[in-house]
Each structure stands twice: as structure tokens, then as C-alpha cells.
XYZ file of C-alpha atoms in Angstrom:
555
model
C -121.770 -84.606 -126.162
C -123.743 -81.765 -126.048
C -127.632 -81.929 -125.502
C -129.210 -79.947 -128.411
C -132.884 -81.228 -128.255
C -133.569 -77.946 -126.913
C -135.059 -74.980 -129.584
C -134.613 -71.847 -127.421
C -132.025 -69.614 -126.030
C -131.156 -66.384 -125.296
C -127.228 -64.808 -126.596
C -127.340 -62.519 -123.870
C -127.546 -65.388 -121.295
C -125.129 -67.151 -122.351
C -122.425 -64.805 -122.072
C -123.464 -63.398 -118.709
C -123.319 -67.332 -117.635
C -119.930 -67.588 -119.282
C -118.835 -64.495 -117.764
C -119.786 -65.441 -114.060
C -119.335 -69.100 -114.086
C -115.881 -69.697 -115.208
C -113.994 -67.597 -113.188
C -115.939 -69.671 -110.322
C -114.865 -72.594 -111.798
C -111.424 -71.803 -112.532
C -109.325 -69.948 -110.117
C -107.017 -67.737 -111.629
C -108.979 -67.410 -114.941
C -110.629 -64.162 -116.027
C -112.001 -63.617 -119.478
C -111.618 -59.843 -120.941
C -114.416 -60.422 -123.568
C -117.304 -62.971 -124.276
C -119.293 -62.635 -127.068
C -121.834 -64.920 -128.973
C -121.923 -64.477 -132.731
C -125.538 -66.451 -134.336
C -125.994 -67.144 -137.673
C -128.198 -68.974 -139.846
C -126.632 -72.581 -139.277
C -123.965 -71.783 -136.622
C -123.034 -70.344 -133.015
C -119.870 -69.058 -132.462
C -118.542 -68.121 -129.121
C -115.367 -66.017 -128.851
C -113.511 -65.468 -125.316
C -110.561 -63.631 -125.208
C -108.257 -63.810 -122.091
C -105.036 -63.023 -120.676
C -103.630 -66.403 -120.843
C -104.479 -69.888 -121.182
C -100.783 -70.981 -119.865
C -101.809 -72.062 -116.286
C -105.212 -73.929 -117.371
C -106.248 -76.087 -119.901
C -107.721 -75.221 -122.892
C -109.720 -78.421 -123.454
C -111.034 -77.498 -120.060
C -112.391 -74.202 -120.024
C -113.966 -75.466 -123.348
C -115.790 -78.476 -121.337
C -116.442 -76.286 -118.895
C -118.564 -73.874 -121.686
C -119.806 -77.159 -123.303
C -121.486 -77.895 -119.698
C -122.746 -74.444 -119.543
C -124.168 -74.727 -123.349
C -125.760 -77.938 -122.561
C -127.955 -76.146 -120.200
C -129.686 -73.597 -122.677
C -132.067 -74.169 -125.585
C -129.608 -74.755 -128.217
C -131.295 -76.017 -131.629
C -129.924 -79.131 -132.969
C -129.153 -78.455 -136.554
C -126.468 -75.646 -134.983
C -123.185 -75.862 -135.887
C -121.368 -74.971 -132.556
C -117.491 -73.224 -132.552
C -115.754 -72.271 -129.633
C -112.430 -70.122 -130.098
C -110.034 -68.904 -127.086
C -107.631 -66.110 -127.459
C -105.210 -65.147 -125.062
C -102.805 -61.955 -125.229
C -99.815 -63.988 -125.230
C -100.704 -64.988 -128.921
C -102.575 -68.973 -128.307
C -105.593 -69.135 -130.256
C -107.163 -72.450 -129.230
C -110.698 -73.483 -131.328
C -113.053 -76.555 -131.019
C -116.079 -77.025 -133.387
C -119.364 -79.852 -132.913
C -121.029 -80.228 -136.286
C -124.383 -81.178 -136.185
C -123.492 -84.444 -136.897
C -121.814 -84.939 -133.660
C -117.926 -84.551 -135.083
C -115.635 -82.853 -132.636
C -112.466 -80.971 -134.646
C -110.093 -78.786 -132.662
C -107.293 -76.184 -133.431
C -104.275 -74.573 -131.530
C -102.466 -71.672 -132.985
C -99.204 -69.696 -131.437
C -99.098 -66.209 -133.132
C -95.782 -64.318 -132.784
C -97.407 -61.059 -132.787
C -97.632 -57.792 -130.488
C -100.739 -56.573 -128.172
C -102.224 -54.269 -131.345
C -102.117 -57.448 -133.813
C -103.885 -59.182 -131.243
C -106.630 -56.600 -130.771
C -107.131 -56.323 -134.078
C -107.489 -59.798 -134.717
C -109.809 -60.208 -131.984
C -111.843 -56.888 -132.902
C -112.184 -57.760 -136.184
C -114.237 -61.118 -135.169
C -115.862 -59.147 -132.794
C -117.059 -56.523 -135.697
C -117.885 -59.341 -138.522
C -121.320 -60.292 -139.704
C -121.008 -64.032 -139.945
C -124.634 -64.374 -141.237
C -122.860 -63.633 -144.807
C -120.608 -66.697 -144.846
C -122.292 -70.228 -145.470
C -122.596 -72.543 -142.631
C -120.633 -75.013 -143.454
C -117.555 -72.195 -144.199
C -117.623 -70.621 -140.940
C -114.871 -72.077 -139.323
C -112.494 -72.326 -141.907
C -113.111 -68.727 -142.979
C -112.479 -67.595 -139.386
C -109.229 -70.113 -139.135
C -108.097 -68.508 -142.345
C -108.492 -65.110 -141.655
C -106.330 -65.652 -138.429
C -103.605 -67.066 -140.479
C -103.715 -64.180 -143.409
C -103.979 -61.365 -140.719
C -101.230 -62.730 -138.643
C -99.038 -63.311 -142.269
C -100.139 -59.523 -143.428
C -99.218 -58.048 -139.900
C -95.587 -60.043 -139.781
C -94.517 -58.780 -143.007
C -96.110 -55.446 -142.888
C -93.418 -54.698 -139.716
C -90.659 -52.165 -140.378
C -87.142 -54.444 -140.755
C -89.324 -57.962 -140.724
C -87.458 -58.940 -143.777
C -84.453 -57.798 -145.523
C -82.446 -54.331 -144.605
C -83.811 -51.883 -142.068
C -83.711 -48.071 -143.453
C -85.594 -47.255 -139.922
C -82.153 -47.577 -137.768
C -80.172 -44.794 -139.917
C -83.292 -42.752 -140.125
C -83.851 -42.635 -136.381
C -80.004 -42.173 -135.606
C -80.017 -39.159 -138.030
C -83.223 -37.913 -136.649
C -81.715 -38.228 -132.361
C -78.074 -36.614 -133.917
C -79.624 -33.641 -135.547
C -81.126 -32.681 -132.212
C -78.455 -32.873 -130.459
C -75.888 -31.356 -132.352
C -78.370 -28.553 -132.757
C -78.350 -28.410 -129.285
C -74.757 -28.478 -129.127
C -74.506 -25.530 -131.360
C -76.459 -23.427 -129.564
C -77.143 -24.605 -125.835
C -80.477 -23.461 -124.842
C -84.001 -24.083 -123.845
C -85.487 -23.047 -127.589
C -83.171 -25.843 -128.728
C -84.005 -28.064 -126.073
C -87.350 -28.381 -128.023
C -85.820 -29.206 -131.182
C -84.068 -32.029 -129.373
C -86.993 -33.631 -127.610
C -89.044 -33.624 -131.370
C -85.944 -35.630 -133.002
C -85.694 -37.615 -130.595
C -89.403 -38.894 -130.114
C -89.333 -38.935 -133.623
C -86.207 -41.610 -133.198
C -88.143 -43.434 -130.649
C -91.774 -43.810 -132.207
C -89.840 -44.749 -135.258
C -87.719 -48.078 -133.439
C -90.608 -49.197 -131.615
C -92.294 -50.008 -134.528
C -89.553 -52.326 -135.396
C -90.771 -55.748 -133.935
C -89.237 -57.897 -131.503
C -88.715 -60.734 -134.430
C -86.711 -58.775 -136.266
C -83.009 -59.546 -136.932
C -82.457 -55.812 -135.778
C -84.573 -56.078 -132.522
C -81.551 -56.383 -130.656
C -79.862 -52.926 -132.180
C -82.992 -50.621 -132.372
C -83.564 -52.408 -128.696
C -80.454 -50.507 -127.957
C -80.310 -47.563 -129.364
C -84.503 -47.314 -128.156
C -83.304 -47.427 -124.242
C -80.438 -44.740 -125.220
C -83.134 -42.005 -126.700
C -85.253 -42.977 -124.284
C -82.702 -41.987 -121.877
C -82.192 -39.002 -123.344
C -85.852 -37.956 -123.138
C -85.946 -39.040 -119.827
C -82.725 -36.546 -119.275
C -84.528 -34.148 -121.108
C -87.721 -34.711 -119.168
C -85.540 -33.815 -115.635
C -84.067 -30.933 -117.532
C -86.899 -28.994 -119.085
C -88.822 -29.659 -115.351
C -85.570 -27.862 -113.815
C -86.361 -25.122 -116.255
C -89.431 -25.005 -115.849
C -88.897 -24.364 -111.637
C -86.066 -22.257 -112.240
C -88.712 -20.321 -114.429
C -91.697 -20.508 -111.911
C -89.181 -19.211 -109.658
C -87.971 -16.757 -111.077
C -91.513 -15.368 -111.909
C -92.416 -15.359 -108.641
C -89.756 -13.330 -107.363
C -90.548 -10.555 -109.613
C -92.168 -8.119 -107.226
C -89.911 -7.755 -103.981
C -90.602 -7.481 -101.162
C -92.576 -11.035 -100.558
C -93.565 -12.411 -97.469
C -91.620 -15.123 -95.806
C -93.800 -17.967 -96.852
C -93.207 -16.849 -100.871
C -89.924 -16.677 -100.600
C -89.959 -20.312 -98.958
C -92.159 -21.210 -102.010
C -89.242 -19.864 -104.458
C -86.282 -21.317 -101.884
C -88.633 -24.653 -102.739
C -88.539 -24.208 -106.759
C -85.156 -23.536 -106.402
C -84.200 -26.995 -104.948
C -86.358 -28.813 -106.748
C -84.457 -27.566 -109.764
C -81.119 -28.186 -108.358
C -82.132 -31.670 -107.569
C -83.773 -32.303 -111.044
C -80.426 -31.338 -112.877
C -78.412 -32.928 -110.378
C -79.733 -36.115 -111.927
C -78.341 -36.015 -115.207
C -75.446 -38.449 -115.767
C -72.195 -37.496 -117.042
C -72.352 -39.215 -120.228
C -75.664 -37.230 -120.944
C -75.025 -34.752 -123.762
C -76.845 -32.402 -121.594
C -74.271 -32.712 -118.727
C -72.746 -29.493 -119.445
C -75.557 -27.299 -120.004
C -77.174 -28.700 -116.179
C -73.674 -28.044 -114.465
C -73.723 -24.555 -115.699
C -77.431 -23.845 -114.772
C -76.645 -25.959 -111.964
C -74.133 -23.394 -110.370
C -76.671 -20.349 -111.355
C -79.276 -22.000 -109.623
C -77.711 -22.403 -106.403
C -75.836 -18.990 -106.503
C -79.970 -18.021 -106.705
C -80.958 -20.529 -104.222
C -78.575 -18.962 -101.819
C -79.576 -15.332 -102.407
C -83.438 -16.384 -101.841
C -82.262 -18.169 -98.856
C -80.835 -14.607 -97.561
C -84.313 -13.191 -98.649
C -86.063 -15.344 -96.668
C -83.632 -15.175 -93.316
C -84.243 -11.717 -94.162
C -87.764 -11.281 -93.951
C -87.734 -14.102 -90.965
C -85.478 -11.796 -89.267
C -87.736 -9.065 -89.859
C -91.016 -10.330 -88.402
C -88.753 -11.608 -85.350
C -87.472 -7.971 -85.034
C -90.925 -5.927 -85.727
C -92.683 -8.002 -82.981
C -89.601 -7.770 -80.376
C -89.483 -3.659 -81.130
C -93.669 -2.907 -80.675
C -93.044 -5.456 -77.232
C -90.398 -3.425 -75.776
C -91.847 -0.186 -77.217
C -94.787 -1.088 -75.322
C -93.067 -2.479 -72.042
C -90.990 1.234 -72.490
C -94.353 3.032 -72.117
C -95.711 1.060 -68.926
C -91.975 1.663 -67.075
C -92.365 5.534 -68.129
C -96.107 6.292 -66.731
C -94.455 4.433 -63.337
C -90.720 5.631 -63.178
C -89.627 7.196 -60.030
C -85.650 7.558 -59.643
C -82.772 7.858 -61.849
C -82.988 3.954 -62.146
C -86.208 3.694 -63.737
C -85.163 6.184 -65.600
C -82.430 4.559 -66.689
C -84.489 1.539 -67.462
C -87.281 3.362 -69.871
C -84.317 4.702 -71.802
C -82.779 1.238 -72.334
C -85.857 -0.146 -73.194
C -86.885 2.456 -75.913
C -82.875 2.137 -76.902
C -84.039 -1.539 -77.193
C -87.050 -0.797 -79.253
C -85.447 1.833 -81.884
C -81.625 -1.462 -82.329
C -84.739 -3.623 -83.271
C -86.561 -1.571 -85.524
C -83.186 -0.869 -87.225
C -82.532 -4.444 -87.472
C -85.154 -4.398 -90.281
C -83.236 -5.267 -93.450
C -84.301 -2.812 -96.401
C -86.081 -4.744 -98.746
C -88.913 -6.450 -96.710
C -92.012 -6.469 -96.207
C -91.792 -4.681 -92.890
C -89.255 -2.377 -94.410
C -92.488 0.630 -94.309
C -93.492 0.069 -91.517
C -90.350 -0.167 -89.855
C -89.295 3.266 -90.672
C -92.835 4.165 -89.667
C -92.099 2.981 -86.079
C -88.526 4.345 -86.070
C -90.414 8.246 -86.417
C -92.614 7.456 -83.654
C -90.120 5.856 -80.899
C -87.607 8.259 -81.606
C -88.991 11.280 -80.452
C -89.900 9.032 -77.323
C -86.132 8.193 -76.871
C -84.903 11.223 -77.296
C -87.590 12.567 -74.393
C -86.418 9.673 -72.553
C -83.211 10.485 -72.629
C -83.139 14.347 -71.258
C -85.236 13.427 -68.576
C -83.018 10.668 -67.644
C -79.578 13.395 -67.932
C -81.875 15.841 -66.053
C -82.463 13.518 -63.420
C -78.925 12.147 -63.487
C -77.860 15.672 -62.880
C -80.180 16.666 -60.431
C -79.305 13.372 -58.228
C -75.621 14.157 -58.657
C -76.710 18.068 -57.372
C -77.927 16.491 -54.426
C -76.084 13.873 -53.643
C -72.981 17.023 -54.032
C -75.009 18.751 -51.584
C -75.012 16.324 -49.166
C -71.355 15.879 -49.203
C -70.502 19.347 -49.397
C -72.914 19.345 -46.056
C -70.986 16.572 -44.497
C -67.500 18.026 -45.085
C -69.437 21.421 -43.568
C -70.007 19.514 -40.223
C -66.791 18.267 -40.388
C -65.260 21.565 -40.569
C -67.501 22.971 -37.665
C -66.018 19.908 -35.525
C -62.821 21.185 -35.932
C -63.481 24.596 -35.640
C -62.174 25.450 -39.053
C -64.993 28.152 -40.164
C -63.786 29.253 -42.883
C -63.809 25.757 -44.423
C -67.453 24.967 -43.246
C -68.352 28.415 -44.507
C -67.082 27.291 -48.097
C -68.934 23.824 -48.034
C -71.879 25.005 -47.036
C -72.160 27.159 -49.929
C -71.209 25.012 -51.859
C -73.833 22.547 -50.586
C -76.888 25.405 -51.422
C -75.275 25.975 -55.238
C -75.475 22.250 -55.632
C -79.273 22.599 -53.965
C -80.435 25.432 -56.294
C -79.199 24.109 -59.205
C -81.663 20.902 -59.017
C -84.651 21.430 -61.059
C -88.526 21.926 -59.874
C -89.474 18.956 -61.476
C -87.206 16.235 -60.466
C -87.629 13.097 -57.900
C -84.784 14.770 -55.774
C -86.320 18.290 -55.938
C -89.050 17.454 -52.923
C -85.960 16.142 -51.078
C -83.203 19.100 -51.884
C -86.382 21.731 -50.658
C -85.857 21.400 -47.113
C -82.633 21.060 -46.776
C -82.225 24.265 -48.513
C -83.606 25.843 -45.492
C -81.303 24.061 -42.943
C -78.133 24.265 -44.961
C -79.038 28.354 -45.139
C -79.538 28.154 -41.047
C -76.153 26.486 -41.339
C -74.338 28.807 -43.424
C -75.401 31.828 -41.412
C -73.930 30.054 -38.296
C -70.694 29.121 -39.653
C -70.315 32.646 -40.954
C -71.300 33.963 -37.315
C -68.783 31.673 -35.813
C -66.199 32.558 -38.468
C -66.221 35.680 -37.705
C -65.891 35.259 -34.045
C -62.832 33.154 -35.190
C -61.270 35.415 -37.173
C -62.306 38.520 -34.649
C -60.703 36.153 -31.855
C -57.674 35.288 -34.359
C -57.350 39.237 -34.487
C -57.734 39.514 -30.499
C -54.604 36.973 -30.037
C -52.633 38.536 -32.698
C -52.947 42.075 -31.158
C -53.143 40.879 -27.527
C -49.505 39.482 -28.629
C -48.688 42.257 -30.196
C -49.183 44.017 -26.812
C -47.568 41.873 -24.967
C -44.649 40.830 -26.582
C -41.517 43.350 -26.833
C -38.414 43.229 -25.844
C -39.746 41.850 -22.589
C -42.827 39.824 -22.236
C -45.024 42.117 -20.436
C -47.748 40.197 -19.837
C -49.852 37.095 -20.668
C -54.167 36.496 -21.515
C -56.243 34.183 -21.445
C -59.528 34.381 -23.768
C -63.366 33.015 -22.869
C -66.307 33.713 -25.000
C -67.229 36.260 -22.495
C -63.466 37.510 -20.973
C -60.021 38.579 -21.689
C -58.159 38.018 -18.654
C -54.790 39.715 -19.164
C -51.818 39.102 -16.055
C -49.058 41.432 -16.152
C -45.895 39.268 -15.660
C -43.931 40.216 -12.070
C -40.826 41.566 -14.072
C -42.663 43.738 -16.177
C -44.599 44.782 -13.141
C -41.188 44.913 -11.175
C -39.342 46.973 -13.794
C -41.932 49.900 -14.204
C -42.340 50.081 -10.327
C -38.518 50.664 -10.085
C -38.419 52.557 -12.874
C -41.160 55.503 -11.641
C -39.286 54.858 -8.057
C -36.254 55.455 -9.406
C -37.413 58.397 -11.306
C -39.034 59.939 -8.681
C -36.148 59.475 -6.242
C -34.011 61.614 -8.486
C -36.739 63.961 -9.666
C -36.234 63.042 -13.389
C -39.221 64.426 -14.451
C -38.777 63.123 -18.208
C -38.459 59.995 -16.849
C -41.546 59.805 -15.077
C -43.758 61.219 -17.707
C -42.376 58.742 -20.124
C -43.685 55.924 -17.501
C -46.809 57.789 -17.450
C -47.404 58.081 -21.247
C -46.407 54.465 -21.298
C -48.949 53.285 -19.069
C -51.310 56.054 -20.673
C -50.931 54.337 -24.104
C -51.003 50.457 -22.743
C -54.444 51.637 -21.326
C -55.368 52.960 -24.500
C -54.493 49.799 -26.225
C -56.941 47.579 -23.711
C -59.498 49.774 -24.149
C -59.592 49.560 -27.749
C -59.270 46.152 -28.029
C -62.355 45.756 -25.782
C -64.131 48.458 -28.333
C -62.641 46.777 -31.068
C -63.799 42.868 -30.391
C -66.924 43.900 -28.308
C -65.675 41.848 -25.247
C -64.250 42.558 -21.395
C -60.807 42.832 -20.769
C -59.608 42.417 -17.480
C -56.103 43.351 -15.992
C -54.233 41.749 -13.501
C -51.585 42.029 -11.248
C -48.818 40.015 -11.230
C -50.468 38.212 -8.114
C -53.880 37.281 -10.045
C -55.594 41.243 -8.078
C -57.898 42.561 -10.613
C -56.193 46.024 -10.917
C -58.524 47.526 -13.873
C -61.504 46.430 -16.187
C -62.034 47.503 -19.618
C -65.535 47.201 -20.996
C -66.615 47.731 -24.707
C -68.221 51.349 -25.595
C -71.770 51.249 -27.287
């Protein structure tokens, strides 16, 4: 029983109590709304809630009678309580004045927007029009006639259901429009019949005898849109994508951007089922997608490739220039060259088409005059280090020669040793080197021309020595020092011209002894010229080693 001695209260207190307090006092239990309607003769309090399934009713309503009993409620009010949940219980208790406790519980087979509207419309109504005393069985009543108005006012509630045909027709004229002509402008047409379709089956409630059909045919279109949905974002990548590409060359992270829409894409339209009507349109834009997928990826390795190969060209172009200021032999020679040969294989790595296309033919004019500079002074000092390391053979076969008296042949590799020397350029490494040996190998040469000809004059000496010598009897024999000829008449030849004057003086054969004298006249003549001839002393002897005559060289 409610105390209602009191004759003051305040509306806006009493909800914020209801609000506060009976979630306190019931776990579990949250009200949406609370709100106190006062009129002339009456209080009405409406609470709506989620659901009044796991707590009682009766209650939460003692539970607001305790809080009620606390305020300044007049007597003479007629007090109604009314509970609505969203899962369609309406629960209402009213205390007449007269201390008369009447309750109602109502199950409504209607949707969330019935409910709201129910519950709004209480919310909106000025109850100060209705009389006192009709309050709560105007409010019961309207319940009813909404909820009756709302059931029967649903699309297929009672008899046949024009919606189904109407939404098929509406989801097959998109499609076979699309079927006609497969493409995104159609696409469009397809996704407006079909929401079309779908807005039109939802309306259809769950009561209905064909729930179960446009149920069905709701999760196929719904499907579709939901294909359609995956689709049109595919299309919408591929499109991005394409957009973005427009202007080659991009840098690397833009064309990872792209290789990004392009995936997505490919994944979205890899999604579609088999069965979808759309199947066929995604396989085909499925294979031109990742034919363009893999030509971005190229773009990208491209450009990659590029950076990697612009920074690895200016490194060695700039390592080339450091070895160059210090190089010192035909090795570091050899490594500048390879190193700006290095520089120029990385610049032309540089795919055509990047961003580092420009400046990579930029680069390639400036390091190529530097490799080609590099390269003739590298031939020029191969060449001069192959002149003098010539030389030095050409000297070392020379000494050779002079060990084994062969002049002629030191004669020829010593000059061949000075051509090799003067045809080393001023301003080669080797050139400091090949300068003084110029001088020697020139001492050289002069020497082993001196002694050649002392070779060849002695060759000469023996040959005519031999020549005098030799006949039909061997008259004498020599022996040759640098600074003698020692010549020995042999006994028989010695024997035989003695005889021969004796014998020609013994019978006064005067031919015979002038011949013996212009024989010995002429052999004298013979030494004498051959000391002229080879500047050197020729001594003869007797056939018992007596120095009988010595020839000596005229000035």
C-alpha cells in the first residue's frame, strides 16, 4: 500500500530516482526510458526496457511502489505503472485512489519499429485531455488497436503476397541486364534492383506464412549485394590503380602503393563464389588484374633495381677517383680502370623508364670520358712497362752473348734493348727507371761493337793467317794474343826451302833461286800486311821457337 498522505513532489525526481535506483536494486536490469506523465487525477509512469524475461515484473513494480512511497504523492492520484520491454511484454499495474490494485500483461508479436512507435507515441501524448477515470483503459486500448493496425498493415500478413514476384522480377532484371552486357555501368543497374528486392522482403514480417520464402530469397540478394559489394571495391582498386600509374616513371614506394591496389583487387574478386552470377565477369578481370599486378611488380623491381644501381655507380665512381689521384704502376692502373668499368655496367644497369633513368644517362656522359682517359693511360703504361721490361731482357740476353763471346749477338740485343728504352714515354712510372739505363746500355753497345770488331778483325787474322799457311804443305802454324801473333814455321817447310836454295845454288840454277827469293819476298810481304792490316805484331819463328823476324804495324 502506498503512502499518499503526502501533497508534494517533484516529476523530475522521480525519474532520476527510478533511473539510479533500480539498476542498484536489480542486477542485470537497465531501463532505456523513464518518464512521468501528470494529469489532473492521475500519474502515469512509463519504463521501457530491454527485457523483463530474467526479473519479475511484479518486482520492479514493488520496487517503484517503494520508491513512490517516498515522495509527496497526493492522495486523490490515480497511480499507473506500465513496463515495456523490446521483446514485445507490456506489463501494467494501476492503485485507484480507493486503494484497488488491477494489473495487466500483454505479449505483442511485433518488430523493434512497432515497438518504438508504440512506446513514442505514449511518450508524445497529452494525457491531461482524457478523464481520470479513462486513463488506463484508453492507454490499454490504444496498445491493442496499434498493435492490430501494425499486424495487418504488414506486406503478406494476410492472404497472397504480390511482394515475392515483385522483388524476384526486380533482382532478375538486374541481372540479366548484367548478363547482356557485362560491365561496371551495368553493375549499377544490378545493385538498384536488387536493393530494391531486398528493402521490399524485409518488410514482409516474420509472422507471415511467406516469412520462410522471402527469408530465403532475402539471404540470396543479400548475397548478391554482398558479391557485388567485393566486386565494385575490386573495381574500384583496379581503378585507383590504374589512375595512379598514369604518369611513369614513379618512385618505388608508388609503385608499391599500385602493386598494393592491385592485390587488394585480386583478393576482393577472388572471393566471389562460383554460383555467383558475377563469377565470370571476376575470373576475367581476375586474369587482367594479375597480368597488371605482375607488370607493376616488374616496375617496381625496376625502379628498386635502379636506386640499388645509381648508389653502387656514384660509390665506385667515387672510390675510381681516390685510386686515380694515388695510382702508381700498371696495377693501379689497372684497378682505376676496373673501377670506372664498374661505375659506367652500373649506370647502364638503369632500366629506361625510371625515375633515375635522367640522371643515369647524366652520369654515363660524365664517367665516360673518365674511362676512356683511364683507359689510354692504363695501355700507355702497359706498353711502356712491356718496353722496359723488353729492355731488360734484351740486356740480359746482351750479357749473355758477351759471356760467350758471341759479339755480334750482344751487339743486336743491346740495340734492341735502347729501341725498347726510347720508345717508353716521358711521362710514365717506368720512364724515371728506363733513363739511366739508357746511358749504360749505350756504354754497352759501344763495347760490344768494339769487341765485335776485334772479333771479326781477329776472325779475319785466322782466316788469312790460314790462308798463309796452309798449301800444299803446311808451312807454318800461329798462335794469337791480344797483343801478338806468334807465327812458327814448321821444320819441313823450313827443311824444304833450305834444300831447295842449297840445291839451287849447288847447281847454279839461277831461276831457281830467284823463285825461292820472290817466294820468301812475297811471304814477307804477306806478314807485313797482316800486321798493317789488323794493327797488331807478328812475330816469326824458326822451326826451333828463335825469333827470326818481327813485323810491326805502320802508322
Amino acid at each position: 500500500m502506498l503512502n499518499i498522505a503526502r501533497s508534494s513532489f517533484n516529476l523530475k525526481d522521480i525519474e532520476s530516482r527510478l533511473e539510479q535506483d533500480l539498476p542498484e536494486s536489480f542486477e542485470g536490469f537497465t531501463p532505456i526510458t523513464v518518464q512521468c506523465v501528470l494529469t489532473e487525477n492521475s500519474l502515469l509512469i512509463l519504463l521501457q526496457t530491454q527485457s523483463l524475461a530474467s526479473i519479475s515484473s511484479q518486482k520492479v513494480v514493488s520496487q517503484i511502489k517503494k520508491i513512490l512511497d517516498q515522495e509527496f504523492i497526493p492522495q486523490s492520484l490515480q497511480i499507473t505503472i506500465r513496463l515495456m520491454s523490446d521483446e514485445g511484454e507490456c506489463f501494467e499495474e494501476t492503485l485507484d485512489s480507493d486503494g484497488k490494485n488491477r494489473s495487466l500483461l500483454l505479449v505483442l508479436p511485433v518488430v523493434n519499429q512497432f515497438k518504438q512507435e508504440i512506446f513514442s507515441y505514449w511518450k508524445q501524448v497529452d494525457l491531461s485531455k482524457y478523464p481520470s477515470k479513462r486513463i488506463t483503459g484508453v492507454g490499454t486500448g490504444i496498445i491493442l488497436l496499434l498493435g492490430g493496425i501494425y499486424i495487418i498493415s504488414r506486406p503478406c500478413s494476410l492472404g497472397s503476397c504480390a511482394t515475392l514476384p515483385q522483388a524476384q522480377q526486380l533482382a532478375q532484371e538486374g541481372i540479366s541486364a548484367f548478363e547482356t552486357s557485362p560491365s561496371p555501368e551495368s553493375l549499377s543497374v544490378v545493385e538498384g534492383r536488387l536493393t530494391e528486392a531486398v528493402e521490399k522482403l524485409i518488410k514482409i514480417p516474420w509472422w507471415s506464412s511467406y516469412h520462410s520464402q522471402a527469408n530465403s530469397l532475402l539471404n540470396l540478394y543479400q548475397g548478391r549485394l554482398d558479391n557485388l559489394e567485393e566486386l565494385n571495391r575490386a573495381l574500384n582498386q583496379a581503378y585507383q590503380a590504374v589512375d595512379k600509374a598514369q604518369n611513369p616513371p614513379l618512385p618505388a614506394g608508388e609503385w608499391r602503393t599500385i602493386q598494393e591496389l592491385w592485390q587488394e583487387a585480386i583478393s576482393d574478386l577472388k572471393q566471389l563464389p562460383p554460383d555467383s552470377p558475377f563469377y565470370s565477369f571476376a575470373q576475367t578481370k581476375l586474369k587482367e588484374y594479375q597480368g597488371n599486378l605482375e607488370t607493376i611488380k616488374q616496375r617496381l623491381q625496376a625502379e628498386k633495381q635502379s636506386q640499388i644501381s645509381l648508389a653502387k655507380a656514384k660509390e665506385a665512381a667515387k672510390l675510381a677517383i681516390v685510386r686515380q689521384n694515388v695510382a702508381q704502376s700498371v696495377e693501379e692502373w689497372q684497378l682505376v680502370y676496373a673501377t670506372w668499368k664498374t661505375a659506367i655496367k652500373r649506370v647502364q644497369e638503369i632500366a629506361d623508364g625510371t625515375t633515375n633513368t635522367q640522371e643515369a644517362r647524366q652520369l654515363l656522359n660524365t664517367y665516360m670520358p673518365h674511362y676512356t682517359k683511364a683507359n689510354a693511360r692504363l695501355q700507355q703504361e702497359i706498353l711502356a712497362q712491356n718496353h722496359y721490361n723488353e729492355a731488360l731482357k734484351q740486356a740480359q740476353s746482351a750479357q749473355n752473348s758477351q759471356q760467350n763471346q758471341q759479339w755480334s749477338s750482344a751487339v743486336s740485343h743491346w740495340r734492341s734493348a735502347l729501341t725498347a728504352l726510347k720508345q717508353i714515354k716521358p711521362n710514365t712510372f717506368v720512364a724515371n727507371e728506363a733513363q739511366p739505363l739508357m746511358t749504360n746500355y749505350t756504354l754497352a753497345l759501344n763495347q760490344a761493337q768494339i769487341n765485335l770488331k776485334k772479333a771479326v778483325n781477329l776472325q779475319q787474322l785466322r782466316q788469312s793467317l790460314e790462308e798463309v799457311c796452309s798449301g800444299d804443305k803446311k808451312i807454318c802454324t800461329y798462335q794469337i794474343t791480344p797483343t801478338l801473333v806468334k807465327v812458327n814455321l814448321t821444320s819441313t817447310y823450313m827443311q824444304q826451302v833450305w834444300q831447295t836454295a842449297l840445291q839451287a845454288k849447288a847447281q847454279s840454277n839461277l831461276n831457281s833461286q830467284i823463285a825461292i827469293l820472290n817466294h820468301i819476298s812475297h811471304l814477307e810481304k804477306n806478314w807485313q800486311t797482316l800486321s798493317n792490316r789488323f794493327k797488331t805484331n807478328i812475330a816469326i819463328y824458326n822451326d826451333k821457337n828463335e825469333l827470326m823476324v818481327n813485323y810491326e804495324p805502320n802508322n
